[in-house]
Short mmCIF file of C-alpha atoms and ligand atoms in Angstrom, two decimals:
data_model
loop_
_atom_site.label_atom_id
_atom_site.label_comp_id
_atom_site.label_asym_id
_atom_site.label_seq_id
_atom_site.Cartn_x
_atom_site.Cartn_y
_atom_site.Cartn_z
CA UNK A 1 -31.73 -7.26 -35.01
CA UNK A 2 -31.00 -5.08 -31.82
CA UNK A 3 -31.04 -7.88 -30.08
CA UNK A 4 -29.11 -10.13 -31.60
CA UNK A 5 -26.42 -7.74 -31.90
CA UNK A 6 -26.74 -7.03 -28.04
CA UNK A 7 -26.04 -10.76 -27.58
CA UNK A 8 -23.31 -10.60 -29.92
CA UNK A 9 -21.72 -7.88 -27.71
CA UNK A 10 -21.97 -9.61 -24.39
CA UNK A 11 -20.61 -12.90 -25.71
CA UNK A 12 -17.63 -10.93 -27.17
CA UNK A 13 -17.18 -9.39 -23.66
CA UNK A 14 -17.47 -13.14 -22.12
CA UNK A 15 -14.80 -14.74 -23.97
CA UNK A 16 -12.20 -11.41 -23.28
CA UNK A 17 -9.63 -12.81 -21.38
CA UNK A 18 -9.29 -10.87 -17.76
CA UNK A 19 -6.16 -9.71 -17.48
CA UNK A 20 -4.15 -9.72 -14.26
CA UNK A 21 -3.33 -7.58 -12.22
CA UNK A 22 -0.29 -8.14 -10.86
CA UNK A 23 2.75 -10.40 -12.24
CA UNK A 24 5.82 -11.88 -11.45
CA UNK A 25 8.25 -13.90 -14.25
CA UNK A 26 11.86 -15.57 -13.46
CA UNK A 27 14.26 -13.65 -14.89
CA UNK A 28 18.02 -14.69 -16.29
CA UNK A 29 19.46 -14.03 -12.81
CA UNK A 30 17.04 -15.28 -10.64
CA UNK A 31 17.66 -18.61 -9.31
CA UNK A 32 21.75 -18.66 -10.66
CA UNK A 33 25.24 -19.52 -8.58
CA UNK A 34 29.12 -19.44 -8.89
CA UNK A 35 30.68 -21.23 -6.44
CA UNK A 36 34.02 -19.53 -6.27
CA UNK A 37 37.01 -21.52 -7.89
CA UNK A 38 38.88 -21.01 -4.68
CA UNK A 39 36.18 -22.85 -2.63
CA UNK A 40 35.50 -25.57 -5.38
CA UNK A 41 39.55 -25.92 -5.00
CA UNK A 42 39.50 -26.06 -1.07
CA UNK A 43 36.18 -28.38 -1.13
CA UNK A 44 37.78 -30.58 -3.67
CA UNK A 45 40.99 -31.26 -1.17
CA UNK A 46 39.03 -31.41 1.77
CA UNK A 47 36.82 -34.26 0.43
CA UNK A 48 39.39 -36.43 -0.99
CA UNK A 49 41.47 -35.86 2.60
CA UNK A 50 38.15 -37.27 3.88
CA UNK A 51 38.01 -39.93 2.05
CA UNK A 52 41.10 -41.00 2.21
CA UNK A 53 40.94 -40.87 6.12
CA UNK A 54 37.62 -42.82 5.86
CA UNK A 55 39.22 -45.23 3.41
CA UNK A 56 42.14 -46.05 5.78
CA UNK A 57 39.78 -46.16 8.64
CA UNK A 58 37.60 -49.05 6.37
CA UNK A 59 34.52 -46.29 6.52
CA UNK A 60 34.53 -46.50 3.05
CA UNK A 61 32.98 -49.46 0.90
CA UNK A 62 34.33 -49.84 -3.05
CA UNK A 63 32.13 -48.49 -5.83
CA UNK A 64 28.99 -50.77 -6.25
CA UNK A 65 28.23 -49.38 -9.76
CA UNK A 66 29.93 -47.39 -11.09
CA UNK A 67 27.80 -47.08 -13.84
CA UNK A 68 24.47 -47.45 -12.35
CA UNK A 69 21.69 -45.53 -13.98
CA UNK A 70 18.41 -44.77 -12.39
CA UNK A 71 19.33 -44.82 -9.53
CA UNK A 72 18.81 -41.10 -8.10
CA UNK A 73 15.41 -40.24 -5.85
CA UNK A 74 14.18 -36.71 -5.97
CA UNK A 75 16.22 -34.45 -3.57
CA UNK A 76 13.74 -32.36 -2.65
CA UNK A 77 11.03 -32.93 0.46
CA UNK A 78 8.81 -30.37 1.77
CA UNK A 79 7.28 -30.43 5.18
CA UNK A 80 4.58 -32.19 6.90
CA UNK A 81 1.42 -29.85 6.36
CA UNK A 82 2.46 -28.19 3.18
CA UNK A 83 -0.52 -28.26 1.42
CA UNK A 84 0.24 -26.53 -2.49
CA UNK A 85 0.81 -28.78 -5.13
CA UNK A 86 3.99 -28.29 -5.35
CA UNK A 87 6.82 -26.08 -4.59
CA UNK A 88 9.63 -25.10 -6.76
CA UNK A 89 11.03 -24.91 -10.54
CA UNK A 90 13.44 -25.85 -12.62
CA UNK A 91 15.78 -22.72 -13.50
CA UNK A 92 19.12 -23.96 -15.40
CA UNK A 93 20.93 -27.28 -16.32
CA UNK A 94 24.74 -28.41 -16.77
CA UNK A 95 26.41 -26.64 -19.49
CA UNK A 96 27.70 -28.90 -21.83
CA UNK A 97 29.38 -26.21 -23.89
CA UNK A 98 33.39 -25.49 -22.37
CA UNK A 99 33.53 -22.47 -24.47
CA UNK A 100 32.94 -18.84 -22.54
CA UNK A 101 31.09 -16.58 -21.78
CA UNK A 102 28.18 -17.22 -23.81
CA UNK A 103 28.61 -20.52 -25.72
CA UNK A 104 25.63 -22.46 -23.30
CA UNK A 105 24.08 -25.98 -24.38
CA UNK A 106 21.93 -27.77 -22.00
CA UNK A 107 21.31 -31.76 -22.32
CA UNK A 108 18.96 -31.25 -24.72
CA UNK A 109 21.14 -28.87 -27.02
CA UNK A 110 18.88 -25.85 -25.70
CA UNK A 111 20.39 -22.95 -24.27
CA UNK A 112 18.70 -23.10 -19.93
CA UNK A 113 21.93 -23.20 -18.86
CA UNK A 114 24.81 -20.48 -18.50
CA UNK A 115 28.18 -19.61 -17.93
CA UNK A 116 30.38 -16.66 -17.03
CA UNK A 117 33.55 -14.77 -18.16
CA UNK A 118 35.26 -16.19 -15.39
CA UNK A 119 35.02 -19.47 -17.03
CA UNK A 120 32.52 -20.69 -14.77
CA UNK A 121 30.26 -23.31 -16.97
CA UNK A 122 27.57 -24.26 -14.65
CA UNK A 123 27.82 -27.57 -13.66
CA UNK A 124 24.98 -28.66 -11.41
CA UNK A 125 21.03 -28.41 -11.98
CA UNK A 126 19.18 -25.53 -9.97
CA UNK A 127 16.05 -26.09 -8.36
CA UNK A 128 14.29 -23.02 -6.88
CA UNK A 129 11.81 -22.89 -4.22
CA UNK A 130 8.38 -20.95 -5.85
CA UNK A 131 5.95 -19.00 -5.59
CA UNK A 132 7.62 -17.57 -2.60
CA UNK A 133 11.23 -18.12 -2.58
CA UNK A 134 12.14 -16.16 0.30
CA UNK A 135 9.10 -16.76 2.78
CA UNK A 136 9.45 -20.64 1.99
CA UNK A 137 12.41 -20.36 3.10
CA UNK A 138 12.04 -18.23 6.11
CA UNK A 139 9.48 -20.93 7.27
CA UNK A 140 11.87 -24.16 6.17
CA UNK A 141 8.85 -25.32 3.91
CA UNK A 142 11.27 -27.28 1.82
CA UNK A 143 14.06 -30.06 3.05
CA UNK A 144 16.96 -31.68 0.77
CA UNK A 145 17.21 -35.07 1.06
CA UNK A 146 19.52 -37.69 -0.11
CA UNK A 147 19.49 -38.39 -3.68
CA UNK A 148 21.27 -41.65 -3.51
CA UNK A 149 22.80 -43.29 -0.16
CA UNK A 150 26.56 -43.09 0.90
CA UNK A 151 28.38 -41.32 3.20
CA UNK A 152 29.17 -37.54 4.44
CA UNK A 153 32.17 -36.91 2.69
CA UNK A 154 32.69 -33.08 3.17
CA UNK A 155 30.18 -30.60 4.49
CA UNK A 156 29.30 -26.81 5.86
CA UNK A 157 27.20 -24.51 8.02
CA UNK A 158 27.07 -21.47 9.50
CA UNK A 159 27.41 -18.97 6.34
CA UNK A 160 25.48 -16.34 5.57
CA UNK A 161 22.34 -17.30 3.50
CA UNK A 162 20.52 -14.11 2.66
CA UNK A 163 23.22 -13.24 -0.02
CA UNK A 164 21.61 -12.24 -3.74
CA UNK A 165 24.98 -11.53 -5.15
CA UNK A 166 26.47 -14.70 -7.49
CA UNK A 167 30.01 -12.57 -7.05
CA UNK A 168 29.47 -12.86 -3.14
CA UNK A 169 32.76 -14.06 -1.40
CA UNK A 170 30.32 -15.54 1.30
CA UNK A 171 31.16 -19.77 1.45
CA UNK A 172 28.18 -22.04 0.76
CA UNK A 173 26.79 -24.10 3.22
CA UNK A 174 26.44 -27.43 1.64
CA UNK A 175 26.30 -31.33 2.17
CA UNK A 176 28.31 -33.51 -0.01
CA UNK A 177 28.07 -37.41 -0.10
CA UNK A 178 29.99 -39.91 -1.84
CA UNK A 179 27.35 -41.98 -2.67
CA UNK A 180 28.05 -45.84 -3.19
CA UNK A 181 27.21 -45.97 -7.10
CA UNK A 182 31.25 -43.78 -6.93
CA UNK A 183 29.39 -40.70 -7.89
CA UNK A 184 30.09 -37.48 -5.53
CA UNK A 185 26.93 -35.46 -4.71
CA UNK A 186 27.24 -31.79 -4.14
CA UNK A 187 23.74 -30.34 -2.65
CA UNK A 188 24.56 -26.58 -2.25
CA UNK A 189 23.18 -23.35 -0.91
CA UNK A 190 21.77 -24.68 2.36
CA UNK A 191 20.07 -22.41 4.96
CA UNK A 192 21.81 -21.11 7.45
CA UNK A 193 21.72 -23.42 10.65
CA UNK A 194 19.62 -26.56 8.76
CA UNK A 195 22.56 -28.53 8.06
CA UNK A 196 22.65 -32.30 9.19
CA UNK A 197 24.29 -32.89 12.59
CA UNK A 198 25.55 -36.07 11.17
CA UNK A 199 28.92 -36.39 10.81
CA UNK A 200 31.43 -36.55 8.39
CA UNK A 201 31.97 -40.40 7.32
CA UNK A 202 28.35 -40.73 8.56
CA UNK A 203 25.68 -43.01 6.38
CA UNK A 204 22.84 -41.76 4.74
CA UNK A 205 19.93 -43.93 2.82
CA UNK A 206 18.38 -41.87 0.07
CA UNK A 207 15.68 -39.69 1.15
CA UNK A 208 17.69 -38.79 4.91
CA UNK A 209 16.99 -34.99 5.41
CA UNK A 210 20.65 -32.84 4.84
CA UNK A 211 19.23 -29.77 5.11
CA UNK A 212 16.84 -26.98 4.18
CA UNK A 213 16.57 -24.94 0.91
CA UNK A 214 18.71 -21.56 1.47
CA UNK A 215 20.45 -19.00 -0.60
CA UNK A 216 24.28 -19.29 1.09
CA UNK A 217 27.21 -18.70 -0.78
CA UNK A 218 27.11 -17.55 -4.43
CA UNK A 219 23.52 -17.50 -4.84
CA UNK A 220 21.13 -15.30 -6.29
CA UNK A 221 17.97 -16.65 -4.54
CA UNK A 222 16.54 -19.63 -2.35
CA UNK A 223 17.44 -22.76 -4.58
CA UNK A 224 19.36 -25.80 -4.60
CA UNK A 225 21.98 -26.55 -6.52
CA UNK A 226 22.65 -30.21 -7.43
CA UNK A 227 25.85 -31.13 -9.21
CA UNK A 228 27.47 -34.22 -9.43
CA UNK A 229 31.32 -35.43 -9.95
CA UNK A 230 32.76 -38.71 -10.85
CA UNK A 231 35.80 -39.96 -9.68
CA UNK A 232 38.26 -38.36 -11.78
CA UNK A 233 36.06 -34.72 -10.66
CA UNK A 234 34.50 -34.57 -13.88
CA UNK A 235 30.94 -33.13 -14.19
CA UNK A 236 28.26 -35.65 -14.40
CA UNK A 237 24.88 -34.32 -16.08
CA UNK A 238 22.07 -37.17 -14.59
CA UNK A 239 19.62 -35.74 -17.63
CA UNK A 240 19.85 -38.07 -20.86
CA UNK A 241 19.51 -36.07 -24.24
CA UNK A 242 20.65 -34.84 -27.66
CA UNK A 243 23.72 -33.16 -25.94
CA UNK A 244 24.59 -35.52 -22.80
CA UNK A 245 25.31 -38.77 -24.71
CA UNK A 246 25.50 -40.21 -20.76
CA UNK A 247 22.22 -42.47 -19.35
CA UNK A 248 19.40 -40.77 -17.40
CA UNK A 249 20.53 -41.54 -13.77
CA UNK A 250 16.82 -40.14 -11.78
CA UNK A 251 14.72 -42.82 -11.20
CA UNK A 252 11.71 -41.04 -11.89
CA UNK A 253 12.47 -39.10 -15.27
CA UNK A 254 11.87 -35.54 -15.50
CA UNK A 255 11.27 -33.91 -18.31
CA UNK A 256 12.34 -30.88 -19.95
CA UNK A 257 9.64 -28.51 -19.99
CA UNK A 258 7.19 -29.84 -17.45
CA UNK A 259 4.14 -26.90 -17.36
CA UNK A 260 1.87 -27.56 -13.57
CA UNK A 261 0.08 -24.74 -11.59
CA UNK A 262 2.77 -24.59 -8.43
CA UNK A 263 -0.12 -23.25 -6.63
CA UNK A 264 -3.82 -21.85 -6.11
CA UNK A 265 -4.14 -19.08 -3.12
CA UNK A 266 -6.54 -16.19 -1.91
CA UNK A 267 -4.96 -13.45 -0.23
CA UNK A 268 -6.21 -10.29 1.92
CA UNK A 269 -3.89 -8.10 0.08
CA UNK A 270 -1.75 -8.17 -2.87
CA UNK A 271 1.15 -10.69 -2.28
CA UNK A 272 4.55 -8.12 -1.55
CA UNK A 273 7.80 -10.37 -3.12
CA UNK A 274 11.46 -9.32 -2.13
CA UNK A 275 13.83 -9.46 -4.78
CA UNK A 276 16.47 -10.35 -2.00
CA UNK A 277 16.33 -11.11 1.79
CA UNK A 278 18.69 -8.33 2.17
CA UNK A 279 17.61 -4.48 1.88
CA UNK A 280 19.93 -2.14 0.20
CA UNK A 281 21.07 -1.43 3.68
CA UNK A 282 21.81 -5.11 4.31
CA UNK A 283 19.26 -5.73 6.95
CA UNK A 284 17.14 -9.10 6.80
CA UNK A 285 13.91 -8.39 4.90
CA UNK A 286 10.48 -10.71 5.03
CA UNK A 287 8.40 -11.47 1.57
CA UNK A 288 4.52 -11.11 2.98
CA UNK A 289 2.18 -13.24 0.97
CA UNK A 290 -0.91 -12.43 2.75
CA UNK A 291 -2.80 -15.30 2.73
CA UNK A 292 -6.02 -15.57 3.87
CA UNK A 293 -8.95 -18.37 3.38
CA UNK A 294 -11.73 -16.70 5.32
CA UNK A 295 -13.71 -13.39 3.75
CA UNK A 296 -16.22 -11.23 4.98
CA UNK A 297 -19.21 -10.61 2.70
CA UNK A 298 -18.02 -7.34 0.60
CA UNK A 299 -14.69 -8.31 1.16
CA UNK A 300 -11.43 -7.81 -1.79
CA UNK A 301 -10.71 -11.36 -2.33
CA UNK A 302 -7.35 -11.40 -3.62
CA UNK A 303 -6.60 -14.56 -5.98
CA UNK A 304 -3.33 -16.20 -7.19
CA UNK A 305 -2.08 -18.94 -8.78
CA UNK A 306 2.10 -19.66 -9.73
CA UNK A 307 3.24 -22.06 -12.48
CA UNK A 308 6.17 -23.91 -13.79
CA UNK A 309 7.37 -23.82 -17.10
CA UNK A 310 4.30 -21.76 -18.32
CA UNK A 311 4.60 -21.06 -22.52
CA UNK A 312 2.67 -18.38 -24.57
CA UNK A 313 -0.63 -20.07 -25.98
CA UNK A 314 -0.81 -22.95 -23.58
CA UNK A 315 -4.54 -21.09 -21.70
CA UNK A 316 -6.00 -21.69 -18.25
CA UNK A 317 -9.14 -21.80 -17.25
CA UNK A 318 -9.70 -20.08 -14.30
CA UNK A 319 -12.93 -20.13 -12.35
CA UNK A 320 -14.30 -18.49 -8.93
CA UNK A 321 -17.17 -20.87 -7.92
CA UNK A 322 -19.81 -19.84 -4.80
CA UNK A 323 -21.06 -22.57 -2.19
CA UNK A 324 -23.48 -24.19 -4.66
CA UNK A 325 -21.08 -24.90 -7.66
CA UNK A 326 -22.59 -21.98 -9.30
CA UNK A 327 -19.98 -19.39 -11.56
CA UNK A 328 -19.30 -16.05 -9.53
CA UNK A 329 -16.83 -15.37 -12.06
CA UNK A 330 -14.04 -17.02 -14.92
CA UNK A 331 -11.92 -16.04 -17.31
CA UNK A 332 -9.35 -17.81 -19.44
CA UNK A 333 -5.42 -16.47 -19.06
CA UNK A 334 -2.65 -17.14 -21.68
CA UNK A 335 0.89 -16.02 -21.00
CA UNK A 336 0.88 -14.31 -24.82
CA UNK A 337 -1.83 -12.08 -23.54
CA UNK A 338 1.22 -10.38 -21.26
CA UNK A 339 3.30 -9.64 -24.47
CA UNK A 340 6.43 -10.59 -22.09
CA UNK A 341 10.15 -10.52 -24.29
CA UNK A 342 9.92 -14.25 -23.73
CA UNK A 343 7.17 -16.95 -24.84
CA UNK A 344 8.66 -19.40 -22.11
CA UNK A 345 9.27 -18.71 -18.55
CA UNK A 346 10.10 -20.97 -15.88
CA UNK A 347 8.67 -19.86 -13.23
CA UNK A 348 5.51 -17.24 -13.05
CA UNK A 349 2.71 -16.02 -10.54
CA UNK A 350 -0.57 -14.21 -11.33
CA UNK A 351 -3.41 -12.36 -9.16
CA UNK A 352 -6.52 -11.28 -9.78
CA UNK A 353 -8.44 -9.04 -7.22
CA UNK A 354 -12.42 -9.19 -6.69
CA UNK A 355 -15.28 -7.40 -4.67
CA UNK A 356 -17.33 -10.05 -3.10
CA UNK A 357 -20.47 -8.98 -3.04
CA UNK A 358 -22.23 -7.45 0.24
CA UNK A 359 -24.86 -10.78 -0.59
CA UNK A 360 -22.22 -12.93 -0.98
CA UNK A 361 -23.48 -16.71 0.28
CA UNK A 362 -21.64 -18.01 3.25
CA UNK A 363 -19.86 -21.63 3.30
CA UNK A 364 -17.25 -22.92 1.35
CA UNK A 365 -16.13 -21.64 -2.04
CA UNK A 366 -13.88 -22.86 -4.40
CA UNK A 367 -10.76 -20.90 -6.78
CA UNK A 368 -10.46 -23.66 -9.49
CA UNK A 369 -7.89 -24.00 -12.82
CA UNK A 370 -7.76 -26.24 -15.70
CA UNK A 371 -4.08 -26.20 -17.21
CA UNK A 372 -1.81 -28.83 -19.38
CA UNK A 373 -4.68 -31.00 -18.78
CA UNK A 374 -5.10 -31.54 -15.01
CA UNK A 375 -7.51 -29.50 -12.78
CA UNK A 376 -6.54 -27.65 -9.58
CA UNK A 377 -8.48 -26.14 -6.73
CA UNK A 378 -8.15 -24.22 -3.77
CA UNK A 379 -10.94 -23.41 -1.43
CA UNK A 380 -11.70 -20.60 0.76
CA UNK A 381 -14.66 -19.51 2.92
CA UNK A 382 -17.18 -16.65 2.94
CA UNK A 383 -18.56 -16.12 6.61
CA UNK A 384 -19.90 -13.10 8.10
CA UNK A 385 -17.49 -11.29 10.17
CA UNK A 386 -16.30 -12.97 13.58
CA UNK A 387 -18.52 -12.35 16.79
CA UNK A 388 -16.43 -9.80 19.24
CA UNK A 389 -17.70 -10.76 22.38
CA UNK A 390 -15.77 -7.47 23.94
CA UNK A 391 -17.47 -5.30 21.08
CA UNK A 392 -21.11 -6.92 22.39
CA UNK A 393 -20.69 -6.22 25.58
CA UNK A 394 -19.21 -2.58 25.64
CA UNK A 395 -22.55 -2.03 23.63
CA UNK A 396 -24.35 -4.12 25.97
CA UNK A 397 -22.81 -1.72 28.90
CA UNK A 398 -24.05 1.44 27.21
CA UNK A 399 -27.29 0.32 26.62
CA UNK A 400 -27.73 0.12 30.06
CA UNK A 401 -26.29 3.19 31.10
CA UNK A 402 -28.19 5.08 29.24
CA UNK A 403 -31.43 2.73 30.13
CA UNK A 404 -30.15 3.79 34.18
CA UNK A 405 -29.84 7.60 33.67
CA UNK A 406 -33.24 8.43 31.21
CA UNK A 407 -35.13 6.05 33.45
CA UNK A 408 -38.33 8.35 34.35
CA UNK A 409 -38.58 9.64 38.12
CA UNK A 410 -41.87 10.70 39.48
CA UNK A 411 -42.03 14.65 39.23
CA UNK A 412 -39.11 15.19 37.05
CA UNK A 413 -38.64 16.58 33.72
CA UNK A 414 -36.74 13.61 32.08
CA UNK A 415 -32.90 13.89 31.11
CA UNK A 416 -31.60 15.56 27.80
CA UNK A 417 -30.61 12.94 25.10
CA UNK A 418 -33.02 10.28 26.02
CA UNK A 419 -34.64 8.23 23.24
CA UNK A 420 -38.54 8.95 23.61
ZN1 ZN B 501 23.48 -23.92 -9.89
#
């Protein structure tokens, strides 16, 4: 009987999720823009002087399509070497809804869009750069590229791009290309110095790099912000649904809520995120991740892992597993267990911090998830600490000076503080 209630008791204590210990949610502001109405005025006349320049100079084919669909490639690129599984989120659609402040409808009739009392509706989509917004940026972990090809028709750089303020009256720097299907392209927010050399009335294929992901102009955090116009100026929402009666222009569709693990990590210390790369004082602030991948036996092993579009009662599996496959620890995490104001968040990030223990097996572990049906795994290694060769032989050097001066000498009493 004892028994069987003991077992009852442990597997109770199994199947408790473990809770995190640290958190980090997108929140309504994160991730939003304005662009001024005075710049979207200036842009607007500077583009169509442009063009009209291009135009007369015969830079400038007619339309192909105007009404091509499917024809957009992802404008996002990262790096060579970037090794997560992927880097950003989705934060807010077109709205579809003229009526403001606070009449929003996205293409599918939702409400992850906004607008503002200034009349703003927000007319691109907004893609931000996660876990680490700000030290992704920092090290330019993240290019824009071409959506669709066509030519430089107006562009920017050298603003400001630390900004968190949506009211800032900093300018963007941006890229935009009148693209040969007659649609303008607007890729805004660019980092500060990253924007193509390439001139204006210049050709670009889809996929040519335009920039890096920044936070310039009226921005609230490193994203990009992709709108496009047609040719009478008017918004064009490239996401089919419900509420945008127009065709789905990306050629690989993306949908709504799309839930993935961003990434898997082990730190040294607790990951330290910046709600700005500003502090209050205005000087440039770093985010500090921490990463780390090798530990020392009886080491704090940090673990984290980010997701996109995470939703109460949608439960990872998490697992720590040593050298030999076997279970050092794992624990199952749903988003309900936080009792957050929302059950949806775009973007999140989790850690977990463990003792490894003094015994801990050398070689390679792994930090492994099961989510939305795909697995994910990171690993890391366990080694003992790193020879210090200048550590050895300072020891080495004592040893012998104290083997030199308690050496015995015929006759004499021998030396205090000798070993026997
Ligand atoms: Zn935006």
């Amino acid at each position: 009987m004892w028994r069987r209630l003991w077992l009852f008791w442990m597997l109770a204590t199994a199947a408790q999720a473990q809770a995190p210990v640290g958190g980090r949610v997108t929140g309504p502001g994160d991730f939003a823009d304005a662009p001024s109405p005075a710049w979207h005025e200036r842009i607007e006349h500077e583009t169509a002087a442009n063009l009209a320049a291009l135009r007369r100079a015969g830079m400038l084919a007619a339309p192909t399509a105007a009404t091509a669909a499917n024809d957009l490639l992802w404008p996002l690129q990262p790096v060579t070497g970037f090794d997560q599984f992927d880097y950003h989120g989705t934060k807010y659609f077109v709205d579809h809804d003229p009526r403001y402040p606070g009449f929003v409808e996205d293409y599918t009739c939702g409400t992850r869009t906004y607008d503002l009392d200034t009349g703003y509706n927000h007319a691109g989509t907004d893609y931000y750069l996660w876990p680490f917004p700000w030290w992704m940026m920092d090290q330019g972990l993240v290019q824009v590229v071409a959506a669709a090809p066509g030519v430089i028709a107006a562009k920017a750089d050298g603003n400001f791009d630390r900004d968190c303020a949506i009211a800032s009256s900093t300018d963007p720097n941006f890229v935009r290309i009148q693209q040969d299907d007659g649609l303008s392209a607007i890729y805004l927010h660019l980092r500060n110095g990253s924007v193509t050399t390439l001139p204006i009335g210049a050709r670009v294929a889809a996929g040519d790099y335009l920039g890096l992901v920044g936070s310039s102009g009226q921005s609230s955090g490193p994203h990009l912000h992709f709108e496009l116009r047609d040719a009478a100026g008017a918004v064009v929402d490239p996401r089919h649904g419900d509420c945008n009666p127009a065709p789905d222009r990306w050629a690989v569709f993306q949908p709504y809520e799309d839930p993935h693990i961003v990434s898997l990590s082990t730190h040294s210390a607790e990951p330290r995120f910046i709600a700005c790369g500003v502090d209050e004082a205005g000087h440039a602030i770093d985010e500090t991740p921490f990463f780390q991948k090798v530990f020392a036996p009886g080491g704090t092993l940090w673990v984290f892992a980010s997701y996109r579009d995470q939703r109460n009662g949608e439960v990872t599996q998490f697992r720590i597993l040593r050298p030999d496959g076997s279970v050092f620890a794992q624990w199952d995490f749903d988003l309900a267990s936080e009792h957050l104001p929302e059950p949806f968040y775009s973007g999140t990030a989790w850690d977990w911090k463990y003792t490894l223990p003094a015994d801990a097996p050398p070689g390679t572990w792994q930090f492994t998830a099961d989510f939305a049906g795909q697995s994910y795994r990171r690993a890391f290694v366990v080694a003992a600490p790193a020879f210090d060769a200048a550590a050895a032989a300072a020891q080495r050097a004592q040893v012998g000076a104290t083997a030199a001066r308690c050496r015995p000498r015929a006759g004499e009493a021998p030396p205090p503080n000798c070993p026997p």
